[in-house]
XYZ file of C-alpha atoms in Angstrom:
769
model
C -16.836 -65.566 30.277
C -19.300 -62.226 29.365
C -19.071 -61.362 32.736
C -15.093 -60.833 32.702
C -15.315 -59.100 29.401
C -17.570 -56.927 30.655
C -15.243 -56.019 33.233
C -12.704 -55.295 31.204
C -14.534 -53.195 28.913
C -15.909 -51.294 32.006
C -12.131 -50.503 33.185
C -11.227 -49.635 29.639
C -13.522 -47.076 29.657
C -12.605 -45.478 32.891
C -9.301 -45.593 32.577
C -9.941 -43.617 29.069
C -12.479 -41.303 30.829
C -9.563 -40.720 33.552
C -7.318 -39.778 30.924
C -9.110 -37.451 29.241
C -10.622 -35.860 32.490
C -7.394 -34.869 33.599
C -5.912 -33.637 30.626
C -2.874 -36.133 30.397
C -2.520 -34.885 26.655
C -2.821 -31.680 25.302
C -1.381 -29.392 22.356
C 0.565 -26.596 23.190
C -2.675 -24.488 22.316
C -5.073 -25.914 24.491
C -2.359 -25.931 27.385
C -2.294 -21.464 26.657
C -6.329 -22.141 27.367
C -5.602 -23.539 30.637
C -3.299 -21.151 31.363
C -5.252 -18.516 30.790
C -8.485 -19.802 32.910
C -5.874 -20.446 36.133
C -2.493 -18.467 35.466
C -1.627 -18.874 39.080
C -1.963 -22.195 39.066
C 0.070 -23.061 35.906
C 2.904 -20.341 36.232
C 4.218 -21.901 39.897
C 7.830 -22.212 40.483
C 8.619 -25.074 42.795
C 8.723 -23.538 45.777
C 5.041 -22.004 45.250
C 3.861 -25.601 44.431
C 5.894 -27.278 47.470
C 3.940 -24.096 49.814
C 0.823 -24.872 47.959
C 0.853 -28.189 48.711
C 0.937 -27.874 52.437
C -1.559 -24.856 51.999
C -3.767 -27.637 50.377
C -4.296 -30.196 53.230
C -5.263 -27.022 55.435
C -3.881 -25.734 58.851
C -4.995 -25.984 62.260
C -4.091 -23.720 65.307
C -3.448 -25.828 68.360
C -3.806 -23.949 71.497
C -1.250 -24.918 74.208
C -1.269 -23.392 77.724
C 2.004 -21.485 76.469
C 1.001 -20.266 73.409
C -0.359 -21.345 70.215
C 1.024 -23.645 67.405
C 0.068 -24.535 64.000
C -0.173 -27.507 62.790
C -0.601 -28.086 58.857
C -2.847 -30.933 57.786
C -0.649 -32.523 55.146
C 1.110 -34.390 58.269
C -2.061 -36.017 59.278
C -1.245 -37.930 55.360
C -5.427 -38.227 54.924
C -4.881 -38.979 51.325
C -3.215 -42.395 53.258
C -5.508 -42.896 55.836
C -3.368 -41.203 58.634
C -0.655 -43.882 58.010
C 2.642 -43.410 58.953
C 1.721 -39.442 59.940
C 4.153 -37.045 61.859
C 3.117 -36.769 65.611
C 3.763 -33.288 66.633
C 6.840 -31.236 65.703
C 4.428 -28.068 64.892
C 8.114 -25.940 65.231
C 9.743 -27.829 62.535
C 6.431 -27.597 60.113
C 6.515 -23.870 60.971
C 9.783 -23.430 60.354
C 10.211 -24.861 57.080
C 6.266 -23.494 55.817
C 8.082 -19.871 56.933
C 11.004 -20.916 54.576
C 9.092 -21.909 51.255
C 7.242 -18.575 51.937
C 10.670 -16.770 52.216
C 11.648 -18.223 48.782
C 8.175 -17.441 47.064
C 8.898 -13.711 48.163
C 12.270 -13.809 46.801
C 11.274 -15.522 43.504
C 13.831 -18.231 43.829
C 15.228 -21.282 45.937
C 18.147 -19.880 47.452
C 19.021 -21.626 50.482
C 19.516 -25.797 51.192
C 16.718 -26.706 54.103
C 18.302 -28.578 56.560
C 16.691 -30.474 59.279
C 19.101 -31.843 61.932
C 18.602 -33.728 65.124
C 19.314 -36.619 67.138
C 18.514 -40.056 65.371
C 14.810 -41.093 65.737
C 13.691 -37.657 65.923
C 11.604 -37.914 62.497
C 13.702 -35.945 60.058
C 13.195 -38.040 57.398
C 9.257 -38.964 58.150
C 8.977 -35.083 57.920
C 10.443 -34.571 54.477
C 8.474 -38.350 53.352
C 5.290 -37.083 54.585
C 6.046 -34.055 52.161
C 7.137 -36.019 49.438
C 4.082 -38.512 49.754
C 1.430 -35.265 50.195
C 2.916 -33.976 46.635
C 2.367 -36.907 45.480
C -1.266 -37.057 45.894
C -1.687 -33.017 45.441
C -0.431 -33.767 41.992
C -3.231 -36.142 41.462
C -5.511 -33.543 41.987
C -6.894 -30.382 39.819
C -5.171 -28.257 41.719
C -1.851 -29.389 41.715
C -2.037 -29.697 38.461
C 1.587 -30.266 36.516
C 2.772 -30.561 33.123
C 5.914 -30.769 30.807
C 6.093 -31.221 27.033
C 7.974 -33.210 24.240
C 9.037 -32.515 20.937
C 6.727 -34.709 18.166
C 8.285 -35.426 14.632
C 5.764 -37.175 12.510
C 6.800 -39.838 9.738
C 7.299 -39.177 6.545
C 3.616 -40.542 5.097
C 2.659 -37.104 6.749
C 5.514 -35.067 6.374
C 6.410 -32.764 3.385
C 9.397 -30.405 2.683
C 12.608 -29.826 3.351
C 14.755 -32.786 5.056
C 15.772 -32.233 8.775
C 17.819 -34.778 10.587
C 20.403 -35.499 13.131
C 23.671 -37.799 13.204
C 22.358 -39.089 9.949
C 18.595 -40.307 10.326
C 16.525 -38.277 8.035
C 12.955 -36.701 8.852
C 11.353 -33.582 7.690
C 10.043 -30.359 8.521
C 5.908 -29.859 8.029
C 5.077 -27.727 4.838
C 1.312 -28.076 4.592
C -0.720 -29.862 6.918
C -4.248 -29.552 7.802
C -3.225 -31.203 11.253
C -2.792 -28.106 13.951
C -1.016 -30.057 16.210
C 1.369 -33.192 16.078
C 0.410 -33.956 19.992
C -1.941 -36.377 19.216
C -0.871 -38.408 16.778
C -0.775 -42.143 16.938
C 2.662 -43.793 17.572
C 2.781 -45.224 13.780
C 2.292 -41.914 12.552
C 5.398 -40.525 14.498
C 8.996 -40.581 13.670
C 10.766 -39.514 17.001
C 9.499 -38.011 20.482
C 11.961 -36.487 22.430
C 11.136 -35.850 26.025
C 12.057 -32.155 27.863
C 15.480 -33.635 29.836
C 15.030 -31.426 32.829
C 10.643 -31.355 32.785
C 10.883 -27.836 31.493
C 7.849 -25.449 32.216
C 5.965 -25.464 28.995
C 5.493 -21.722 29.133
C 9.941 -21.425 28.722
C 8.678 -22.119 25.035
C 7.555 -18.450 24.790
C 10.189 -16.352 24.293
C 11.244 -13.986 27.009
C 9.568 -10.844 26.208
C 6.452 -12.355 25.038
C 6.139 -14.315 28.213
C 6.715 -11.812 30.803
C 4.037 -9.800 28.681
C 1.344 -12.381 28.778
C 2.676 -13.519 32.373
C 1.803 -9.938 33.979
C -1.383 -9.802 31.577
C -3.136 -12.653 32.616
C -2.588 -12.721 36.434
C -4.302 -10.228 38.172
C -2.276 -8.642 41.027
C 1.321 -9.473 41.091
C 4.701 -8.920 42.328
C 8.206 -9.016 40.845
C 10.736 -9.535 43.089
C 13.927 -7.789 43.223
C 12.076 -4.791 40.633
C 11.746 -1.357 42.161
C 8.181 -1.247 40.849
C 5.234 0.177 42.745
C 4.068 -2.495 44.540
C 4.275 -1.007 48.256
C 0.714 -1.952 48.659
C 0.802 -5.096 47.290
C 3.567 -5.951 49.209
C 1.772 -4.979 52.410
C -0.849 -7.857 51.522
C 1.420 -10.198 51.464
C 1.673 -10.655 55.297
C -2.656 -10.771 54.954
C -4.885 -13.869 54.860
C -5.679 -14.891 51.491
C -9.313 -16.847 51.416
C -9.044 -17.685 47.361
C -6.318 -17.087 44.487
C -7.490 -13.657 43.898
C -7.235 -12.155 47.269
C -3.328 -11.891 48.075
C -1.170 -10.524 44.978
C 1.275 -13.460 43.341
C 5.088 -13.675 43.049
C 6.676 -14.073 40.215
C 9.990 -16.393 40.143
C 12.507 -16.318 38.333
C 12.084 -19.643 36.678
C 9.149 -18.660 34.946
C 9.334 -14.818 34.854
C 13.327 -14.855 33.314
C 14.026 -18.249 33.080
C 14.958 -20.755 29.503
C 14.712 -23.656 27.966
C 16.951 -26.487 29.021
C 20.244 -26.663 26.612
C 18.639 -29.784 24.395
C 15.300 -27.941 24.129
C 16.765 -24.655 23.005
C 18.262 -26.895 21.214
C 15.773 -28.532 19.042
C 13.530 -25.003 19.424
C 16.292 -23.250 17.399
C 16.409 -25.534 15.013
C 12.539 -25.413 14.150
C 12.492 -21.869 14.715
C 15.209 -21.509 11.852
C 13.824 -24.282 9.927
C 10.326 -22.612 9.653
C 11.648 -19.000 9.189
C 10.581 -17.776 12.335
C 6.690 -19.199 12.436
C 6.677 -20.070 16.345
C 2.914 -21.604 15.322
C 4.673 -23.897 13.130
C 7.244 -25.218 15.944
C 4.370 -25.083 18.573
C 2.739 -27.791 16.250
C 5.753 -29.874 17.345
C 5.087 -29.395 21.258
C 3.235 -32.406 22.933
C 1.991 -31.121 26.574
C 2.154 -33.859 28.941
C 0.647 -34.355 32.433
C 3.072 -35.910 34.891
C 2.872 -36.716 38.407
C 5.174 -36.588 41.346
C 6.032 -39.796 41.908
C 9.005 -41.447 44.063
C 8.923 -44.791 43.050
C 9.174 -43.281 39.655
C 11.701 -40.999 40.526
C 9.458 -37.841 39.135
C 9.839 -34.623 41.070
C 10.592 -36.163 44.058
C 13.901 -38.227 45.327
C 16.071 -38.858 48.083
C 19.385 -39.488 48.061
C 20.911 -41.670 49.725
C 24.546 -41.299 51.354
C 26.430 -42.663 48.194
C 29.519 -41.908 46.803
C 29.250 -40.356 43.671
C 27.712 -37.262 42.466
C 24.443 -36.223 41.362
C 24.152 -35.612 38.049
C 25.942 -36.268 34.368
C 25.489 -36.322 31.005
C 25.010 -38.848 28.244
C 24.910 -39.212 24.456
C 21.215 -38.695 23.140
C 22.147 -38.805 19.682
C 23.298 -43.026 20.057
C 20.040 -43.992 20.345
C 18.786 -44.029 16.522
C 14.949 -43.929 17.645
C 15.546 -40.568 19.255
C 17.856 -38.721 16.186
C 15.019 -37.046 14.380
C 16.426 -33.474 15.075
C 16.611 -30.412 12.724
C 19.569 -30.889 10.110
C 21.500 -27.478 11.684
C 21.849 -29.719 14.446
C 23.348 -32.271 12.683
C 27.049 -32.227 12.936
C 26.673 -31.884 16.642
C 26.771 -34.536 19.315
C 23.225 -34.061 21.593
C 23.619 -34.956 24.975
C 20.831 -35.219 27.887
C 21.696 -34.681 31.534
C 20.787 -37.339 34.155
C 20.807 -38.568 37.668
C 18.935 -37.462 41.222
C 19.058 -33.563 40.088
C 17.579 -34.284 36.621
C 14.678 -36.520 37.982
C 13.919 -34.223 41.316
C 13.693 -30.924 39.048
C 10.228 -29.281 39.460
C 9.749 -30.842 42.492
C 12.010 -31.768 45.865
C 15.242 -33.340 46.320
C 16.276 -34.956 49.792
C 19.824 -35.393 50.728
C 19.552 -38.380 53.271
C 21.970 -37.979 56.226
C 24.109 -35.558 54.078
C 27.271 -35.648 56.407
C 27.882 -39.479 55.740
C 28.963 -38.528 52.024
C 32.569 -37.828 51.538
C 32.780 -33.864 51.763
C 34.114 -33.449 48.504
C 30.569 -34.971 46.953
C 28.634 -31.954 48.451
C 30.624 -28.969 47.538
C 28.819 -28.644 44.305
C 26.239 -27.865 46.881
C 27.694 -24.502 48.232
C 26.998 -23.070 44.106
C 23.768 -25.105 43.460
C 21.686 -24.246 46.698
C 22.447 -20.288 46.211
C 21.651 -20.279 42.589
C 20.142 -23.295 41.845
C 22.255 -24.320 39.218
C 25.125 -27.102 38.392
C 28.045 -27.290 35.964
C 28.514 -30.260 33.961
C 31.327 -31.455 31.610
C 29.794 -28.604 28.680
C 26.644 -27.098 30.027
C 25.019 -26.032 33.270
C 21.938 -26.916 34.256
C 19.647 -24.576 35.783
C 16.992 -26.057 38.123
C 13.740 -25.207 40.253
C 14.046 -27.747 42.804
C 13.305 -27.672 46.718
C 16.601 -28.810 48.247
C 16.280 -30.402 51.650
C 18.834 -32.630 53.588
C 18.814 -34.247 56.983
C 21.792 -34.802 59.544
C 22.222 -36.293 62.215
C 23.505 -33.656 65.175
C 26.900 -35.429 65.327
C 28.152 -35.553 62.050
C 27.047 -31.832 61.606
C 29.153 -31.052 64.854
C 31.985 -32.568 63.089
C 31.121 -30.576 60.148
C 31.199 -27.397 61.962
C 35.178 -27.501 63.116
C 36.037 -28.033 59.304
C 36.980 -25.153 56.917
C 33.710 -25.473 54.525
C 31.198 -25.046 56.997
C 31.935 -20.799 57.312
C 31.284 -20.904 53.200
C 28.190 -23.844 53.614
C 26.433 -21.941 56.536
C 25.828 -18.940 53.942
C 23.748 -21.195 51.792
C 21.618 -23.520 54.227
C 18.778 -22.972 56.352
C 18.998 -25.055 59.840
C 15.631 -26.423 60.934
C 16.134 -28.449 64.389
C 14.310 -31.188 65.140
C 14.498 -32.647 68.448
C 12.999 -35.599 70.583
C 9.389 -34.503 71.522
C 9.370 -33.380 75.420
C 5.523 -33.824 76.096
C 5.014 -37.168 76.967
C 1.393 -37.012 76.253
C 2.082 -36.347 72.268
C 5.177 -39.132 72.989
C 2.650 -41.023 73.732
C 0.610 -41.515 70.880
C 4.023 -42.181 68.094
C 3.894 -45.600 70.560
C 0.233 -46.094 70.110
C 0.298 -45.559 66.081
C 3.555 -48.050 66.510
C 2.181 -50.885 68.274
C -1.128 -50.290 66.456
C 0.638 -51.113 63.419
C 1.922 -55.217 64.981
C -0.079 -58.105 65.265
C 0.286 -58.704 68.844
C -1.084 -61.611 70.298
C -1.488 -60.711 73.611
C -3.556 -57.768 74.716
C -2.458 -54.915 75.567
C -2.832 -53.430 78.859
C -4.077 -50.023 79.992
C -1.152 -47.006 80.633
C 1.772 -49.334 78.827
C 2.229 -46.772 75.853
C 2.055 -44.029 78.850
C 4.797 -45.306 81.017
C 7.341 -45.977 78.000
C 6.449 -42.214 76.728
C 7.225 -40.705 80.384
C 10.578 -42.694 80.709
C 11.321 -41.541 77.177
C 10.270 -38.043 77.997
C 11.982 -38.029 81.316
C 16.130 -39.324 80.035
C 15.574 -36.103 77.569
C 15.420 -33.634 80.088
C 17.611 -30.963 81.074
C 17.692 -29.398 84.528
C 16.919 -25.534 83.790
C 18.917 -22.577 84.367
C 17.441 -20.826 87.237
C 19.234 -17.999 87.639
C 18.179 -16.866 84.520
C 14.461 -16.268 85.726
C 13.234 -13.233 87.861
C 13.813 -13.651 92.032
C 10.315 -14.634 91.980
C 10.283 -17.706 91.040
C 14.006 -18.505 90.411
C 14.072 -21.140 93.541
C 11.106 -22.888 92.212
C 12.636 -23.395 88.826
C 15.794 -24.228 90.346
C 13.970 -26.976 92.233
C 11.521 -28.119 89.175
C 12.171 -32.394 88.894
C 12.418 -33.677 85.700
C 9.210 -35.236 86.978
C 7.823 -32.054 87.819
C 9.160 -30.623 84.594
C 7.731 -33.320 81.998
C 3.783 -32.320 83.924
C 4.713 -29.017 83.486
C 5.364 -29.066 79.431
C 2.855 -31.785 79.196
C -0.300 -30.347 80.991
C 0.385 -26.960 82.473
C 0.789 -29.048 85.917
C 2.556 -26.464 88.849
C 4.408 -28.133 91.554
C 2.093 -28.367 94.509
C 1.844 -25.318 97.284
C 3.808 -22.662 95.701
C 0.487 -20.264 95.402
C -1.464 -19.015 92.445
C 0.397 -16.080 91.457
C 3.530 -17.805 91.300
C 2.112 -20.656 89.366
C 1.088 -18.500 86.886
C 4.165 -16.905 86.380
C 5.957 -20.336 86.179
C 3.539 -21.675 83.325
C 4.753 -18.297 81.770
C 7.918 -19.096 81.545
C 7.564 -22.276 79.858
C 8.717 -21.437 76.195
C 11.452 -19.554 77.851
C 12.649 -23.093 79.652
C 11.969 -25.169 76.619
C 14.361 -22.790 74.478
C 16.837 -23.156 76.922
C 19.962 -24.037 74.553
C 18.769 -22.794 71.437
C 21.782 -21.462 70.686
C 23.867 -24.274 71.392
C 24.466 -27.591 70.253
C 23.004 -28.484 74.077
C 19.985 -27.934 74.179
C 17.331 -29.726 75.331
C 15.819 -32.779 73.572
C 18.738 -33.566 71.609
C 19.916 -36.652 74.213
C 17.734 -39.296 75.483
C 15.739 -42.776 74.692
C 14.444 -42.638 71.209
C 11.533 -43.709 69.379
C 12.473 -46.356 67.829
C 14.274 -47.666 71.101
C 11.264 -47.334 72.997
C 9.424 -49.546 70.051
C 11.771 -51.980 70.510
C 11.757 -51.715 73.971
C 7.724 -52.438 73.507
C 7.852 -55.507 70.810
C 10.550 -57.250 73.425
C 8.222 -56.624 76.449
C 5.260 -58.009 74.302
C 7.264 -61.274 74.271
C 7.939 -61.617 78.055
C 6.337 -65.021 78.807
C 5.968 -63.972 82.498
C 3.214 -61.410 81.973
C -0.339 -62.163 80.532
C -0.483 -59.289 78.409
C 1.555 -56.424 77.299
C 1.744 -54.338 80.268
C 3.420 -51.431 81.971
C 4.959 -54.065 84.413
C 6.600 -55.564 81.623
C 7.905 -52.640 80.048
C 9.455 -52.018 83.624
C 11.321 -54.873 83.602
C 12.646 -53.894 79.752
C 13.291 -50.954 80.838
C 15.295 -52.154 83.782
C 17.149 -54.737 81.361
C 18.346 -51.919 78.892
C 20.262 -49.457 81.761
C 21.923 -52.355 83.294
C 23.883 -52.167 80.207
C 25.010 -48.480 79.151
C 27.178 -49.466 76.543
C 24.342 -50.152 73.981
C 23.505 -46.132 73.807
C 25.303 -43.113 74.377
C 22.772 -41.780 76.227
C 22.669 -44.052 78.574
C 26.434 -42.933 79.591
C 25.748 -39.507 80.227
C 27.112 -38.021 83.176
C 24.264 -36.962 85.838
C 23.196 -33.799 86.816
C 21.373 -33.405 90.157
C 18.178 -35.121 89.430
C 18.722 -35.211 85.604
C 19.783 -38.282 83.673
C 19.645 -40.852 86.169
C 17.512 -43.505 83.856
C 17.606 -45.711 86.386
C 15.900 -44.215 89.109
C 13.600 -42.706 86.102
C 12.026 -46.287 85.904
C 11.041 -46.311 89.972
C 9.659 -42.764 88.907
C 7.370 -43.798 86.563
C 6.460 -46.627 88.418
C 5.614 -44.685 91.459
C 3.090 -42.385 88.754
C 1.521 -45.412 87.513
C 0.675 -46.132 90.415
C -0.819 -43.296 91.274
C -3.019 -43.840 88.313
C -4.431 -47.390 88.989
C -4.756 -46.725 92.588
C -6.926 -43.651 91.498
C -8.742 -45.378 88.865
C -9.416 -48.692 91.106
C -10.709 -46.764 93.842
C -12.976 -44.364 91.352
C -14.435 -48.025 89.667
C -15.380 -48.819 93.284
C -18.538 -46.554 92.695
C -17.506 -44.981 96.526
C -18.298 -41.362 95.670
C -19.286 -40.278 92.195
C -16.766 -37.721 90.741
C -19.533 -34.558 89.973
C -19.449 -34.571 93.855
C -15.689 -33.045 94.147
C -16.768 -30.309 91.124
C -19.747 -29.400 93.033
C -18.468 -29.458 96.569
C -15.001 -27.374 94.717
C -17.812 -24.890 93.041
C -19.436 -24.189 96.699
C -16.717 -23.356 98.010
C -15.866 -20.672 95.321
C -18.937 -19.237 95.229
C -18.438 -18.337 98.987
C -14.634 -17.344 98.104
C -16.209 -14.924 95.722
C -19.160 -13.613 97.761
C -16.760 -13.018 100.549
C -14.155 -10.832 99.064
C -17.075 -8.786 97.702
C -18.578 -8.782 101.312
C -21.745 -10.086 99.895
C -24.307 -12.661 101.574
C -24.662 -16.030 99.852
C -27.912 -17.785 98.597
C -28.749 -20.503 100.484
C -30.726 -22.876 97.905
C -31.969 -24.612 101.054
C -33.459 -22.287 103.316
C -33.771 -19.992 100.159
C -32.376 -16.704 102.116
C -29.546 -14.871 101.759
C -26.461 -15.758 104.573
C -23.109 -14.924 105.412
C -20.256 -16.901 103.588
C -19.622 -20.356 105.697
C -16.439 -19.126 107.240
C -16.386 -22.917 108.773
C -16.722 -24.579 104.992
C -14.160 -22.648 103.280
C -11.523 -23.201 106.142
C -12.167 -27.087 105.827
C -11.842 -26.931 102.177
C -8.347 -24.842 102.071
C -7.290 -27.333 105.101
C -7.839 -30.451 103.026
C -5.805 -28.733 99.720
C -2.993 -28.047 102.174
C -2.424 -24.326 100.520
C 0.289 -22.678 102.513
C -0.680 -18.796 101.902
C -2.413 -15.999 104.101
C -6.634 -17.149 103.400
C -7.148 -13.749 102.398
C -4.301 -14.007 99.855
C -4.649 -17.370 98.621
C -8.783 -16.220 98.106
C -7.699 -13.790 95.863
C -5.592 -15.631 93.552
C -7.999 -17.945 93.165
C -10.915 -15.868 91.863
C -8.015 -14.069 89.828
C -7.265 -17.725 87.992
C -10.985 -17.899 87.168
C -11.056 -14.921 85.556
C -7.967 -15.318 83.492
C -8.981 -18.656 82.242
C -12.701 -16.800 80.886
C -10.337 -13.794 79.559
C -8.519 -16.500 77.628
C -11.112 -18.709 76.569
C -14.213 -16.395 76.096
C -17.869 -18.186 75.854
C -16.081 -21.474 77.366
C -17.532 -22.752 80.321
C -15.590 -22.569 83.497
C -13.930 -26.212 84.088
C -12.471 -25.607 88.188
C -10.748 -28.909 87.737
C -9.002 -28.075 84.436
C -8.031 -24.611 86.305
C -7.133 -26.373 89.362
C -6.451 -30.030 88.968
C -4.035 -30.068 92.112
C -6.726 -29.265 94.321
C -8.730 -31.860 92.907
C -6.737 -34.562 93.418
C -6.280 -33.424 96.991
C -9.727 -33.506 97.538
C -9.903 -37.511 96.000
C -6.616 -38.169 98.573
C -8.476 -36.554 101.548
C -11.570 -38.833 101.046
C -9.612 -41.784 99.880
C -7.636 -41.537 102.919
C -10.530 -41.278 105.325
C -11.901 -45.189 103.287
C -8.329 -46.648 103.160
C -9.116 -49.880 104.981
C -12.599 -50.397 103.430
C -10.579 -49.654 99.736
C -7.552 -52.112 100.678
C -10.879 -54.848 101.749
C -12.727 -54.646 98.379
C -8.874 -54.823 96.679
C -7.940 -58.036 98.878
C -11.554 -58.967 97.428
C -10.667 -58.331 93.756
C -7.981 -60.544 93.945
C -9.772 -63.555 95.818
C -12.765 -62.802 93.243
C -9.867 -63.563 90.146
C -7.928 -66.424 92.091
C -10.771 -68.383 94.119
C -13.552 -70.788 93.561
C -17.241 -69.551 93.628
C -18.125 -69.122 97.600
C -14.799 -67.658 98.617
C -17.036 -64.429 98.725
C -20.098 -63.030 100.548
C -22.665 -61.977 97.903
C -22.391 -58.765 99.121
C -18.431 -58.644 98.933
C -18.875 -60.580 95.351
C -21.343 -57.703 93.855
C -19.103 -54.866 95.246
C -15.739 -56.908 93.231
C -17.925 -56.922 90.325
C -18.884 -53.335 90.088
C -15.582 -52.658 90.518
C -14.764 -54.778 87.854
C -17.562 -53.803 85.162
C -16.238 -50.215 85.706
C -12.675 -50.729 85.291
C -13.911 -52.459 81.941
C -16.025 -49.568 80.725
C -14.487 -46.757 82.224
C -10.617 -47.641 81.247
C -10.416 -50.221 79.393
C -9.348 -53.414 81.457
C -9.588 -57.022 80.498
C -9.825 -59.458 83.595
C -6.394 -60.193 83.045
C -4.793 -56.731 83.161
C -6.982 -55.646 85.908
C -5.621 -58.939 88.099
C -2.321 -57.872 87.260
C -2.630 -53.832 88.178
C -4.544 -54.957 91.496
C -1.520 -57.215 92.660
C 0.767 -54.541 91.847
C -1.090 -51.788 93.569
C -1.589 -54.084 96.830
C 2.040 -55.332 96.942
C 3.447 -51.730 96.438
C 0.935 -49.652 98.103
C -1.199 -51.636 100.840
C 0.869 -53.933 102.219
C -0.031 -54.959 105.157
């Protein structure tokens, strides 16, 4: 019993300490002290707050072979151990952050950010992740947010003139030793009225004095649209800031020129009149309260579903007798408070999910609200401080573009495209995380998520517009198969036998390839299989009793079922364009790539040759090529002498990798590629396999071609090992098989069932007698 009592006391103590440490309740003077210590933190608008939330979790620059992208840490959901994070979509992250920066620089949110794309492209996940990050950020010291309440004490604490509302009477406080009513116990409070729009406490300070106060306490600042002498400060806005004092602070219209809500203004003016202009006595009634962003409780983060109603309204406040203790000067008036999605989201972010699924009449108010941050109700105008976002399916957006309202809407919205991913290595991460969250009874075979990701990306790729590119690579671009294009996007891998110079030129145009169709609705990544559909494929494959594991073979079978009924999904009904949009054939393409992978893994696991030997052989070749081009000799480590470059060695290598160029041009191109790698990666050790992956693949193929019969024999022995009793193999055969199986498990993650399945599949498709 004592243990439970001690536990309760400990919890109570921790809760109270947490309450005090987080400054959950403050008087107005205490809030002003906090403002004086961190003026920038406590003078932010909603746009600045969301922008700072992005920065709070950090960012990293991810180098790609075609350029760099910025990934913001909040999308990794570190506050939730990575659960339901956003994978990829760095361009979308960059665009939204730039828009937030624009709102900050302009001092107001004057556009609605519309994320648009196909179904399942992570639009809602993007917004959901931002809201979750804001929830966590609001619980930190840097992300503290405050609103205020009006506190009216009971009669035993109040003396003086009567004030009241709607027939309910209370009193002003003519004399009191209390500096503030903010900390009164509940029994000492006659009425407590919360700020309907979560008004910022600074708005309680009259405009003139507030502006002077802000400019006094913020060290360097900019007022957008003012013709002040701040050119030097404006230039610094584009620079990097390591701490809050480095970059000038931009005052928002909300904080610098804003005002209290209608209800708060009525209460403030009534008290100021009752106290004959004594501002300090009015502020005694103010209780500053910390609030936290919460989707569950609709505080500063609200998602509006496509229901058929408006998003704000009014209801009578004075009908509730417990809330009627208001100044006598207002007792003949009826007080209303606003309510609804826009009200709940104020000081934070609001999302309109599937915006164009709503009836157009319920979106018309957004034309004014998104630009002016106001919404008109029956007898008042609400002034909002909210970042407004929306999501839209591409088909619904296309339909809306045909309406008369679109031209007006377009000027008040920023379109941010969220396409399907085109990099199968990133797409695979999504599937890995999806199946990791499911309780499978089967083991998951290697490359299962890879084949699903590769097929999905192949369905999304468009035939490139070759005539847009220079004559030197136009033919290469025109011949790119979907698989070659996918490899180019994922790894920068170029088609074989095009030469180093044209390979570099092809890699350089990848951003242009990805951007084809950006100015139209027919862009790459709009059509194809969505991650939702692929998750269904993986789940169905896991229940296929024909396969002992969730394996690529089970995925291939489910894909075959999918493409046989094109009526199920629109992307299956697309007209083929050359080798593109041939989704049934893509199954065979992915199957062949899977065979290539397991063929290489099984052969490598046999231990017939160490991987390092390829690198040593190629490095030796490059050394001879380099000295040959310089007209110098090569040092022979065996003889200890300098000798002429080995022409026979170079010719043998070039024949193995099947180049089609003049030897001298080919060799110069190699050295140029190595030099370019060193320039792009200063201080990094030159990795020949990274620069010339296709050459290493050719070396491996050449080696295994010579030993094909030996390889086939070991693979056959593997099946015998799995399916026969002891004694079917000789001791040497059994040792070779066990070495291969051990390496498959340790290097590539196979189990007995998946290894047997892969070997059988490979033998039946590649090594038939």
